Amino acid sequence: MSVRAPSRPSAVAAADTLELGRFKRARRAYGFDEVALVPGRITINPEEVDSSFELGPLRLAVPILAAAMDGVVDVRFAIEMGGLGGMAVINLDGLQTRYLDPTGVLREIAEAPRDRINGLLQKVYQAPVREHLIGERIAAVKQARVPVAVSTVPAQANRRSGLVQEAGADCLVVQGTVLTARHISRSYDQLSFEKLCAGLSIPVIAGNCVEYETAVELMRTGIDGILVGVGPGAACTTRGVLGVGVPQVTATSDVAAARETYLRESGRRVQVVTDGGMRVAGDIAKAFASGADAVMIGSIFAGTTDAAGGGYHWGMATPDPNLPRGTRIKVGQRGTLREVVLGPARVDDGTQNLVGALRSAMGVCGARTLQEFQLTELVIAPAIQNEGKLFQQAQQVGMGT
C-alpha cells in the first residue's frame, strides 16, 4: 500500500504559515507530545498484525534499530538485540573500535563527576580507531548468527566500506548531524553516495535528514534507508548549541512524503527510519503513524541492564573536540533488553514491551501492516499527556512520572 504524498513542504501556501515578523514566515511543526492517533473503524487482534521491517535482503521481525551509541551498543548487546528480532548498530568511530577492552573506559565515564565529564569524554575519544577491531567486532556478532549494522562518519565511509562488507556486516550506516547529497568543501572530497552504494552489496542507510527536498535528493543517490532526526535525542544538545532541528512528527512526515515521491518516480522504496526523540511506546507508535518504516532508539535501550553504559547515556557528538553537542545523562537500569523490546512489562509507563505496544496500537487503529499504519489519522492534541491524569501526576505514577 502506498501513501499519497501531500503537497511539497517547500511549496506550502502562505495561509499555512505563521508570520514571525515582517521579514520571516514559518510553518508550524509538531512533536510527539502534540499529536495523538485516532482509532480505526475496525480493530484487529494484535497477534494477527505484521510489524516486520524489510531493508534490502534483510527482514527484521522487530522494526527497531539500536542506535550507534557507546552507552548502548557493544558486542554483547548487539547479539542480544539481534536475537530478539531487531538489529543493533555498532559505532565504528566509538569506544568499541578505539580500545581493545573498553570496559574500564566505560566505567570511568559512568563514575566521573559532572564537572569533569565533558573533558573526560574529549580525552578518551582522542585514542585512534584501530582498524583491525572493526572486523573483529563485526565477526564476534556474526558468530551468533544474528544481523548487525555498523555506523561510520561520512569522511571514512569509502575507506571502510569494503572492510565492513567483507567482515560480514549486514548494513552500513553513514551518519552525520545533517547529511545532504550536495556538500561543499574546499578542504576535502565530498562523499559520493552513488559510488558508495554501487560498490556494495549490503544496504546503505544515510542520515540524518529532516527536509523533503534534501530527502528526495539523497534517495536518488541509491541509498536504501534514510535516518530522520536532528537533535531530538535525550542526550543531544544540537538544538541548543546550533539552533537547528525540526520536531520529529513533522520531520518524519516530510521525509515520508519524499519517499512516496521517489517511489512514484523510480518504483523503488527507500525505508524511512525515525531516529531519536522517543521516550515511551506511544511515541514509537506515533513515529510509524507519521510515516516511518522503522525506528532507531538510544536512551530507552541505554536504560537496560544489557547496555554498555551501565545506566548512563551520551550522544555521538558529545566528545567533539571543538564543539560538543550533547551531554552525559543518567538513565538508570530499569529492566532487561528483552523486557523492554518484547516484555512482559513490569512497569506502567510505556517503557517496556515496545513491540507489544506497537502491535496493540496497530490493532486499535485497524492496521494489518506498518504501511497501513502509516495511513492512521492523527489529531493535534497538546493536552493528550495530561488530560484526566491529575492523580497520576500528583502521585508520580504511570503517565505522571
Tab-separated table of C-alpha atoms in Angstrom:
chain	number	residue	atom	x	y	z
A	1	MET	CA	0.000	0.000	0.000
A	2	SER	CA	1.303	3.445	-0.899
A	3	VAL	CA	0.644	6.728	0.831
A	4	ARG	CA	-0.364	9.675	-1.282
A	5	ALA	CA	2.235	12.389	-0.796
A	6	PRO	CA	0.962	15.801	0.252
A	7	SER	CA	1.974	18.992	-1.460
A	8	ARG	CA	5.697	19.662	-1.353
A	9	PRO	CA	6.596	21.194	2.031
A	10	SER	CA	8.641	23.874	0.303
A	11	ALA	CA	5.543	24.982	-1.593
A	12	VAL	CA	3.175	25.245	1.369
A	13	ALA	CA	0.638	28.011	0.899
A	14	ALA	CA	1.150	31.227	2.809
A	15	ALA	CA	-2.113	30.585	4.657
A	16	ASP	CA	-0.474	27.528	6.268
A	17	THR	CA	2.391	29.558	7.718
A	18	LEU	CA	2.698	31.992	10.583
A	19	GLU	CA	4.270	35.430	10.481
A	20	LEU	CA	7.273	35.694	12.796
A	21	GLY	CA	7.958	39.259	11.683
A	22	ARG	CA	7.721	41.350	8.519
A	23	PHE	CA	10.753	39.560	7.069
A	24	LYS	CA	10.085	35.951	8.056
A	25	ARG	CA	7.258	33.415	7.991
A	26	ALA	CA	7.373	29.870	9.377
A	27	ARG	CA	5.497	26.594	9.131
A	28	ARG	CA	4.087	25.107	12.329
A	29	ALA	CA	5.879	21.850	13.182
A	30	TYR	CA	4.838	19.132	15.631
A	31	GLY	CA	6.500	16.752	18.054
A	32	PHE	CA	5.290	13.526	19.646
A	33	ASP	CA	3.686	15.200	22.678
A	34	GLU	CA	1.474	17.371	20.475
A	35	VAL	CA	-0.375	14.692	18.480
A	36	ALA	CA	-2.425	11.566	19.061
A	37	LEU	CA	-3.631	8.615	16.978
A	38	VAL	CA	-7.289	8.235	16.044
A	39	PRO	CA	-8.675	4.686	16.448
A	40	GLY	CA	-9.747	2.943	13.251
A	41	ARG	CA	-13.233	1.980	12.142
A	42	ILE	CA	-12.221	-1.656	12.542
A	43	THR	CA	-9.979	-3.261	15.128
A	44	ILE	CA	-7.615	-6.201	14.673
A	45	ASN	CA	-6.225	-8.805	17.043
A	46	PRO	CA	-2.681	-7.555	17.807
A	47	GLU	CA	-1.386	-11.102	17.402
A	48	GLU	CA	-2.510	-11.045	13.758
A	49	VAL	CA	-0.786	-7.855	12.582
A	50	ASP	CA	2.555	-7.815	10.751
A	51	SER	CA	5.066	-5.399	12.283
A	52	SER	CA	8.115	-6.662	10.397
A	53	PHE	CA	10.598	-4.432	8.567
A	54	GLU	CA	12.455	-5.109	5.319
A	55	LEU	CA	15.714	-3.469	4.301
A	56	GLY	CA	17.155	-4.858	1.098
A	57	PRO	CA	17.570	-8.619	1.685
A	58	LEU	CA	17.089	-8.179	5.448
A	59	ARG	CA	13.795	-8.925	7.113
A	60	LEU	CA	13.554	-7.988	10.781
A	61	ALA	CA	10.668	-9.245	12.880
A	62	VAL	CA	11.192	-6.225	15.145
A	63	PRO	CA	11.233	-2.867	13.256
A	64	ILE	CA	13.664	-1.307	15.709
A	65	LEU	CA	17.357	-0.460	15.375
A	66	ALA	CA	19.512	0.143	18.444
A	67	ALA	CA	21.332	3.453	17.949
A	68	ALA	CA	25.097	3.523	17.442
A	69	MET	CA	25.713	4.999	20.883
A	70	ASP	CA	28.650	3.890	23.006
A	71	GLY	CA	26.458	3.885	26.105
A	72	VAL	CA	24.160	1.393	24.378
A	73	VAL	CA	25.777	-0.974	21.879
A	74	ASP	CA	28.686	-3.329	22.396
A	75	VAL	CA	29.121	-6.853	21.040
A	76	ARG	CA	27.074	-8.460	23.802
A	77	PHE	CA	24.211	-6.000	23.367
A	78	ALA	CA	24.252	-6.419	19.566
A	79	ILE	CA	23.958	-10.184	19.907
A	80	GLU	CA	21.040	-9.871	22.315
A	81	MET	CA	19.257	-7.305	20.125
A	82	GLY	CA	19.675	-9.449	17.029
A	83	GLY	CA	18.364	-12.479	18.871
A	84	LEU	CA	15.197	-10.581	19.789
A	85	GLY	CA	14.433	-9.850	16.137
A	86	GLY	CA	15.848	-6.346	15.767
A	87	MET	CA	19.297	-5.077	14.844
A	88	ALA	CA	21.935	-3.071	16.686
A	89	VAL	CA	24.305	-0.564	15.096
A	90	ILE	CA	27.941	-0.530	16.242
A	91	ASN	CA	29.653	2.866	16.184
A	92	LEU	CA	32.891	2.449	14.206
A	93	ASP	CA	34.099	5.811	15.486
A	94	GLY	CA	33.391	4.975	19.105
A	95	LEU	CA	34.994	3.267	22.055
A	96	GLN	CA	34.420	-0.248	20.732
A	97	THR	CA	36.969	0.322	17.957
A	98	ARG	CA	39.370	2.578	19.873
A	99	TYR	CA	40.062	0.262	22.804
A	100	LEU	CA	40.771	-3.464	22.828
A	101	ASP	CA	38.755	-3.688	26.039
A	102	PRO	CA	36.647	-0.539	26.584
A	103	THR	CA	35.172	-1.796	29.866
A	104	GLY	CA	37.450	0.361	32.026
A	105	VAL	CA	36.805	3.471	29.952
A	106	LEU	CA	33.045	2.938	30.143
A	107	ARG	CA	33.282	2.586	33.906
A	108	GLU	CA	35.350	5.766	34.136
A	109	ILE	CA	32.715	7.676	32.156
A	110	ALA	CA	29.938	6.383	34.409
A	111	GLU	CA	31.794	7.315	37.595
A	112	ALA	CA	33.095	10.752	36.539
A	113	PRO	CA	31.668	13.760	38.414
A	114	ARG	CA	29.520	16.147	36.424
A	115	ASP	CA	32.108	18.917	36.291
A	116	ARG	CA	34.696	16.603	34.664
A	117	ILE	CA	32.601	14.626	32.207
A	118	ASN	CA	32.976	16.778	29.081
A	119	GLY	CA	36.751	16.925	29.415
A	120	LEU	CA	36.931	13.191	30.080
A	121	LEU	CA	34.835	12.354	27.026
A	122	GLN	CA	37.030	14.512	24.813
A	123	LYS	CA	40.124	12.797	26.242
A	124	VAL	CA	39.047	9.161	25.833
A	125	TYR	CA	37.879	9.745	22.257
A	126	GLN	CA	41.306	11.032	21.239
A	127	ALA	CA	42.585	7.459	21.090
A	128	PRO	CA	42.839	6.411	17.423
A	129	VAL	CA	40.446	3.956	15.824
A	130	ARG	CA	42.146	0.562	15.434
A	131	GLU	CA	41.125	-0.761	12.035
A	132	HIS	CA	41.560	-4.419	12.999
A	133	LEU	CA	38.947	-4.025	15.744
A	134	ILE	CA	36.286	-3.146	13.159
A	135	GLY	CA	36.411	-6.595	11.605
A	136	GLU	CA	36.761	-8.284	14.989
A	137	ARG	CA	33.664	-6.635	16.458
A	138	ILE	CA	31.556	-7.481	13.409
A	139	ALA	CA	32.810	-11.078	13.329
A	140	ALA	CA	32.072	-11.520	17.042
A	141	VAL	CA	28.417	-10.605	16.497
A	142	LYS	CA	28.075	-12.658	13.325
A	143	GLN	CA	29.299	-15.759	15.142
A	144	ALA	CA	25.981	-15.636	16.990
A	145	ARG	CA	24.170	-15.802	13.611
A	146	VAL	CA	22.300	-12.533	14.049
A	147	PRO	CA	22.254	-9.383	11.872
A	148	VAL	CA	24.416	-6.402	12.738
A	149	ALA	CA	24.862	-2.927	11.273
A	150	VAL	CA	27.774	-0.526	11.621
A	151	SER	CA	27.868	3.271	11.590
A	152	THR	CA	30.620	5.496	10.216
A	153	VAL	CA	31.177	9.195	9.714
A	154	PRO	CA	30.951	10.220	6.029
A	155	ALA	CA	34.670	11.017	5.793
A	156	GLN	CA	35.586	7.389	6.493
A	157	ALA	CA	32.765	5.673	4.602
A	158	ASN	CA	34.627	4.919	1.364
A	159	ARG	CA	37.706	3.568	3.115
A	160	ARG	CA	35.744	1.349	5.490
A	161	SER	CA	33.013	0.096	3.175
A	162	GLY	CA	34.909	-2.858	1.756
A	163	LEU	CA	36.187	-3.882	5.173
A	164	VAL	CA	32.769	-3.945	6.826
A	165	GLN	CA	31.205	-5.860	3.962
A	166	GLU	CA	33.987	-8.427	3.944
A	167	ALA	CA	33.695	-8.823	7.726
A	168	GLY	CA	30.024	-9.738	7.335
A	169	ALA	CA	28.122	-6.598	8.342
A	170	ASP	CA	24.523	-6.634	7.161
A	171	CYS	CA	24.135	-2.878	6.744
A	172	LEU	CA	26.310	0.234	6.542
A	173	VAL	CA	25.000	3.397	8.170
A	174	VAL	CA	26.621	6.672	7.104
A	175	GLN	CA	25.705	9.137	9.806
A	176	GLY	CA	26.341	12.816	10.466
A	177	THR	CA	24.470	15.569	12.269
A	178	VAL	CA	22.995	16.604	8.905
A	179	LEU	CA	23.697	14.865	5.590
A	180	THR	CA	22.926	16.091	2.086
A	181	ALA	CA	23.599	14.796	-1.393
A	182	ARG	CA	25.429	18.055	-2.192
A	183	HIS	CA	28.091	19.033	0.310
A	184	ILE	CA	30.510	21.885	-0.418
A	185	SER	CA	34.076	21.874	0.893
A	186	ARG	CA	37.424	23.065	-0.431
A	187	SER	CA	39.465	21.099	2.101
A	188	TYR	CA	38.245	17.523	1.470
A	189	ASP	CA	36.382	15.496	-1.138
A	190	GLN	CA	32.638	15.061	-0.972
A	191	LEU	CA	31.410	11.512	-0.360
A	192	SER	CA	29.615	10.159	-3.426
A	193	PHE	CA	26.709	8.059	-2.243
A	194	GLU	CA	26.184	6.888	-5.822
A	195	LYS	CA	29.660	5.326	-5.930
A	196	LEU	CA	29.419	4.019	-2.383
A	197	CYS	CA	26.109	2.237	-2.989
A	198	ALA	CA	27.247	0.899	-6.375
A	199	GLY	CA	30.293	-0.700	-4.774
A	200	LEU	CA	28.395	-2.515	-2.020
A	201	SER	CA	26.020	-5.474	-1.964
A	202	ILE	CA	24.727	-4.636	1.524
A	203	PRO	CA	22.110	-1.952	2.230
A	204	VAL	CA	23.236	1.616	2.932
A	205	ILE	CA	21.358	3.910	5.315
A	206	ALA	CA	22.234	7.606	5.303
A	207	GLY	CA	21.325	10.420	7.659
A	208	ASN	CA	20.372	12.474	9.326
A	209	CYS	CA	17.788	14.438	7.368
A	210	VAL	CA	14.600	16.347	8.246
A	211	GLU	CA	13.650	18.082	4.990
A	212	TYR	CA	11.630	16.972	1.957
A	213	GLU	CA	13.786	18.190	-0.945
A	214	THR	CA	17.004	17.047	0.723
A	215	ALA	CA	15.497	13.615	1.326
A	216	VAL	CA	14.445	13.219	-2.307
A	217	GLU	CA	17.958	14.091	-3.486
A	218	LEU	CA	19.516	11.616	-1.068
A	219	MET	CA	17.141	8.858	-2.185
A	220	ARG	CA	18.127	9.422	-5.797
A	221	THR	CA	21.740	8.515	-4.942
A	222	GLY	CA	20.793	4.862	-4.417
A	223	ILE	CA	20.610	4.614	-0.620
A	224	ASP	CA	18.293	2.001	0.878
A	225	GLY	CA	17.239	3.864	4.010
A	226	ILE	CA	17.266	7.356	5.465
A	227	LEU	CA	17.536	8.463	9.094
A	228	VAL	CA	15.201	11.234	10.287
A	229	GLY	CA	16.090	13.444	13.220
A	230	VAL	CA	18.310	16.394	14.062
A	231	GLY	CA	18.807	16.904	17.779
A	232	PRO	CA	15.812	15.104	19.369
A	233	GLY	CA	17.897	12.558	21.312
A	234	ALA	CA	17.739	12.581	25.101
A	235	ALA	CA	21.476	13.263	25.450
A	236	CYS	CA	21.834	15.534	22.423
A	237	THR	CA	22.149	19.321	22.726
A	238	THR	CA	22.453	20.119	18.996
A	239	ARG	CA	19.223	22.126	19.041
A	240	GLY	CA	20.565	24.263	21.856
A	241	VAL	CA	24.116	24.618	20.545
A	242	LEU	CA	23.314	25.116	16.853
A	243	GLY	CA	19.653	26.110	16.996
A	244	VAL	CA	18.958	23.538	14.281
A	245	GLY	CA	16.196	20.922	14.205
A	246	VAL	CA	12.637	20.028	13.276
A	247	PRO	CA	10.192	18.254	15.651
A	248	GLN	CA	10.020	14.563	14.830
A	249	VAL	CA	6.391	14.174	13.757
A	250	THR	CA	6.734	16.874	11.116
A	251	ALA	CA	10.231	15.754	10.091
A	252	THR	CA	9.117	12.141	9.688
A	253	SER	CA	6.041	13.142	7.706
A	254	ASP	CA	8.072	15.356	5.356
A	255	VAL	CA	10.685	12.656	4.688
A	256	ALA	CA	7.926	10.052	4.256
A	257	ALA	CA	6.383	12.325	1.633
A	258	ALA	CA	9.763	12.349	-0.113
A	259	ARG	CA	9.746	8.548	-0.020
A	260	GLU	CA	6.380	8.438	-1.771
A	261	THR	CA	7.518	10.975	-4.380
A	262	TYR	CA	10.647	8.938	-5.114
A	263	LEU	CA	8.668	5.682	-5.147
A	264	ARG	CA	6.367	7.026	-7.860
A	265	GLU	CA	9.355	8.394	-9.731
A	266	SER	CA	11.544	5.268	-9.621
A	267	GLY	CA	9.474	2.315	-8.455
A	268	ARG	CA	11.971	1.826	-5.606
A	269	ARG	CA	11.032	2.289	-1.962
A	270	VAL	CA	13.601	3.832	0.386
A	271	GLN	CA	12.906	2.999	4.021
A	272	VAL	CA	12.366	5.869	6.444
A	273	VAL	CA	13.849	5.382	9.926
A	274	THR	CA	12.860	7.857	12.639
A	275	ASP	CA	15.939	8.370	14.802
A	276	GLY	CA	15.584	9.730	18.341
A	277	GLY	CA	13.136	11.627	20.493
A	278	MET	CA	11.001	8.630	21.506
A	279	ARG	CA	10.630	8.245	25.271
A	280	VAL	CA	7.796	5.718	25.504
A	281	ALA	CA	5.978	3.179	23.339
A	282	GLY	CA	3.302	5.703	22.414
A	283	ASP	CA	5.949	7.906	20.788
A	284	ILE	CA	7.107	4.938	18.723
A	285	ALA	CA	3.564	4.307	17.524
A	286	LYS	CA	3.243	7.979	16.561
A	287	ALA	CA	6.514	7.784	14.607
A	288	PHE	CA	5.143	4.939	12.486
A	289	ALA	CA	1.797	6.680	12.019
A	290	SER	CA	3.733	9.758	10.862
A	291	GLY	CA	5.298	7.704	8.074
A	292	ALA	CA	8.256	5.764	9.492
A	293	ASP	CA	9.094	2.250	8.308
A	294	ALA	CA	11.331	1.616	11.337
A	295	VAL	CA	12.671	3.489	14.341
A	296	MET	CA	16.123	3.900	15.879
A	297	ILE	CA	16.269	4.069	19.676
A	298	GLY	CA	19.054	5.109	22.040
A	299	SER	CA	18.108	6.344	25.517
A	300	ILE	CA	15.393	3.737	26.169
A	301	PHE	CA	17.889	0.981	25.435
A	302	ALA	CA	20.616	2.734	27.434
A	303	GLY	CA	18.407	2.143	30.458
A	304	THR	CA	18.539	-1.651	30.125
A	305	THR	CA	20.788	-3.947	32.109
A	306	ASP	CA	22.264	-5.178	28.812
A	307	ALA	CA	23.505	-1.741	27.686
A	308	ALA	CA	27.222	-0.949	27.611
A	309	GLY	CA	26.999	2.311	29.593
A	310	GLY	CA	25.938	0.923	32.945
A	311	GLY	CA	22.906	3.183	33.207
A	312	TYR	CA	24.499	6.235	31.546
A	313	HIS	CA	23.989	7.624	28.054
A	314	TRP	CA	25.765	10.215	25.899
A	315	GLY	CA	25.376	11.315	22.292
A	316	MET	CA	27.654	10.607	19.343
A	317	ALA	CA	28.635	14.287	19.044
A	318	THR	CA	29.344	14.690	22.764
A	319	PRO	CA	33.150	14.192	22.523
A	320	ASP	CA	33.603	16.614	19.615
A	321	PRO	CA	36.883	18.388	20.484
A	322	ASN	CA	35.742	21.721	19.067
A	323	LEU	CA	32.007	21.923	19.748
A	324	PRO	CA	30.451	19.208	21.942
A	325	ARG	CA	26.781	18.748	21.138
A	326	GLY	CA	25.488	16.536	23.886
A	327	THR	CA	25.902	15.612	27.492
A	328	ARG	CA	26.060	12.529	29.676
A	329	ILE	CA	22.754	11.699	31.305
A	330	LYS	CA	21.854	9.097	33.896
A	331	VAL	CA	19.051	6.855	32.682
A	332	GLY	CA	19.373	4.135	35.300
A	333	GLN	CA	18.685	0.460	34.696
A	334	ARG	CA	15.005	-0.408	34.718
A	335	GLY	CA	14.880	-3.799	33.043
A	336	THR	CA	16.456	-6.223	30.621
A	337	LEU	CA	16.569	-5.610	26.895
A	338	ARG	CA	14.155	-8.499	26.401
A	339	GLU	CA	11.648	-6.908	28.764
A	340	VAL	CA	11.939	-3.562	27.004
A	341	VAL	CA	11.570	-4.998	23.499
A	342	LEU	CA	9.242	-7.970	23.936
A	343	GLY	CA	8.020	-7.805	27.532
A	344	PRO	CA	6.320	-8.767	29.661
A	345	ALA	CA	6.195	-5.240	31.042
A	346	ARG	CA	6.805	-4.818	34.761
A	347	VAL	CA	6.165	-1.066	34.718
A	348	ASP	CA	3.165	1.005	33.686
A	349	ASP	CA	4.854	3.951	31.956
A	350	GLY	CA	5.242	2.650	28.390
A	351	THR	CA	8.983	1.938	28.563
A	352	GLN	CA	8.701	-1.861	28.342
A	353	ASN	CA	7.248	-4.297	25.777
A	354	LEU	CA	7.657	-1.798	22.957
A	355	VAL	CA	6.718	-4.336	20.287
A	356	GLY	CA	3.601	-5.434	22.142
A	357	ALA	CA	2.504	-1.822	22.474
A	358	LEU	CA	3.168	-1.143	18.796
A	359	ARG	CA	1.158	-4.171	17.722
A	360	SER	CA	-1.680	-3.186	20.060
A	361	ALA	CA	-1.707	0.338	18.592
A	362	MET	CA	-1.812	-1.142	15.090
A	363	GLY	CA	-4.745	-3.340	16.099
A	364	VAL	CA	-6.680	-0.463	17.679
A	365	CYS	CA	-6.143	1.619	14.541
A	366	GLY	CA	-7.147	-1.226	12.205
A	367	ALA	CA	-3.753	-1.585	10.515
A	368	ARG	CA	-2.618	-5.035	9.383
A	369	THR	CA	0.847	-3.859	8.332
A	370	LEU	CA	3.151	-0.960	9.090
A	371	GLN	CA	2.365	0.563	5.688
A	372	GLU	CA	-1.322	0.522	6.566
A	373	PHE	CA	-0.463	2.010	9.951
A	374	GLN	CA	1.131	4.948	8.125
A	375	LEU	CA	-2.383	5.857	6.942
A	376	THR	CA	-3.642	6.310	10.516
A	377	GLU	CA	-5.324	9.636	11.190
A	378	LEU	CA	-3.501	11.971	13.557
A	379	VAL	CA	-5.014	14.829	15.530
A	380	ILE	CA	-3.311	17.808	17.139
A	381	ALA	CA	-3.633	17.118	20.859
A	382	PRO	CA	-1.224	19.135	23.024
A	383	ALA	CA	-3.083	18.131	26.197
A	384	ILE	CA	-3.027	14.401	25.414
A	385	GLN	CA	-0.322	13.723	28.026
A	386	ASN	CA	-2.162	15.314	30.951
A	387	GLU	CA	-5.883	15.124	30.118
A	388	GLY	CA	-7.548	13.405	33.065
A	389	LYS	CA	-4.200	12.442	34.633
A	390	LEU	CA	-4.292	14.646	37.739
A	391	PHE	CA	-3.867	11.784	40.208
A	392	GLN	CA	-1.082	10.143	38.193
A	393	GLN	CA	0.780	13.449	38.118
A	394	ALA	CA	0.264	14.115	41.807
A	395	GLN	CA	1.417	10.616	42.758
A	396	GLN	CA	4.156	10.446	40.054
A	397	VAL	CA	2.959	7.106	38.667
A	398	GLY	CA	2.091	5.955	35.157
A	399	MET	CA	1.946	8.973	32.842
A	400	GLY	CA	2.803	11.263	35.737
A	401	THR	CA	6.408	10.067	36.014
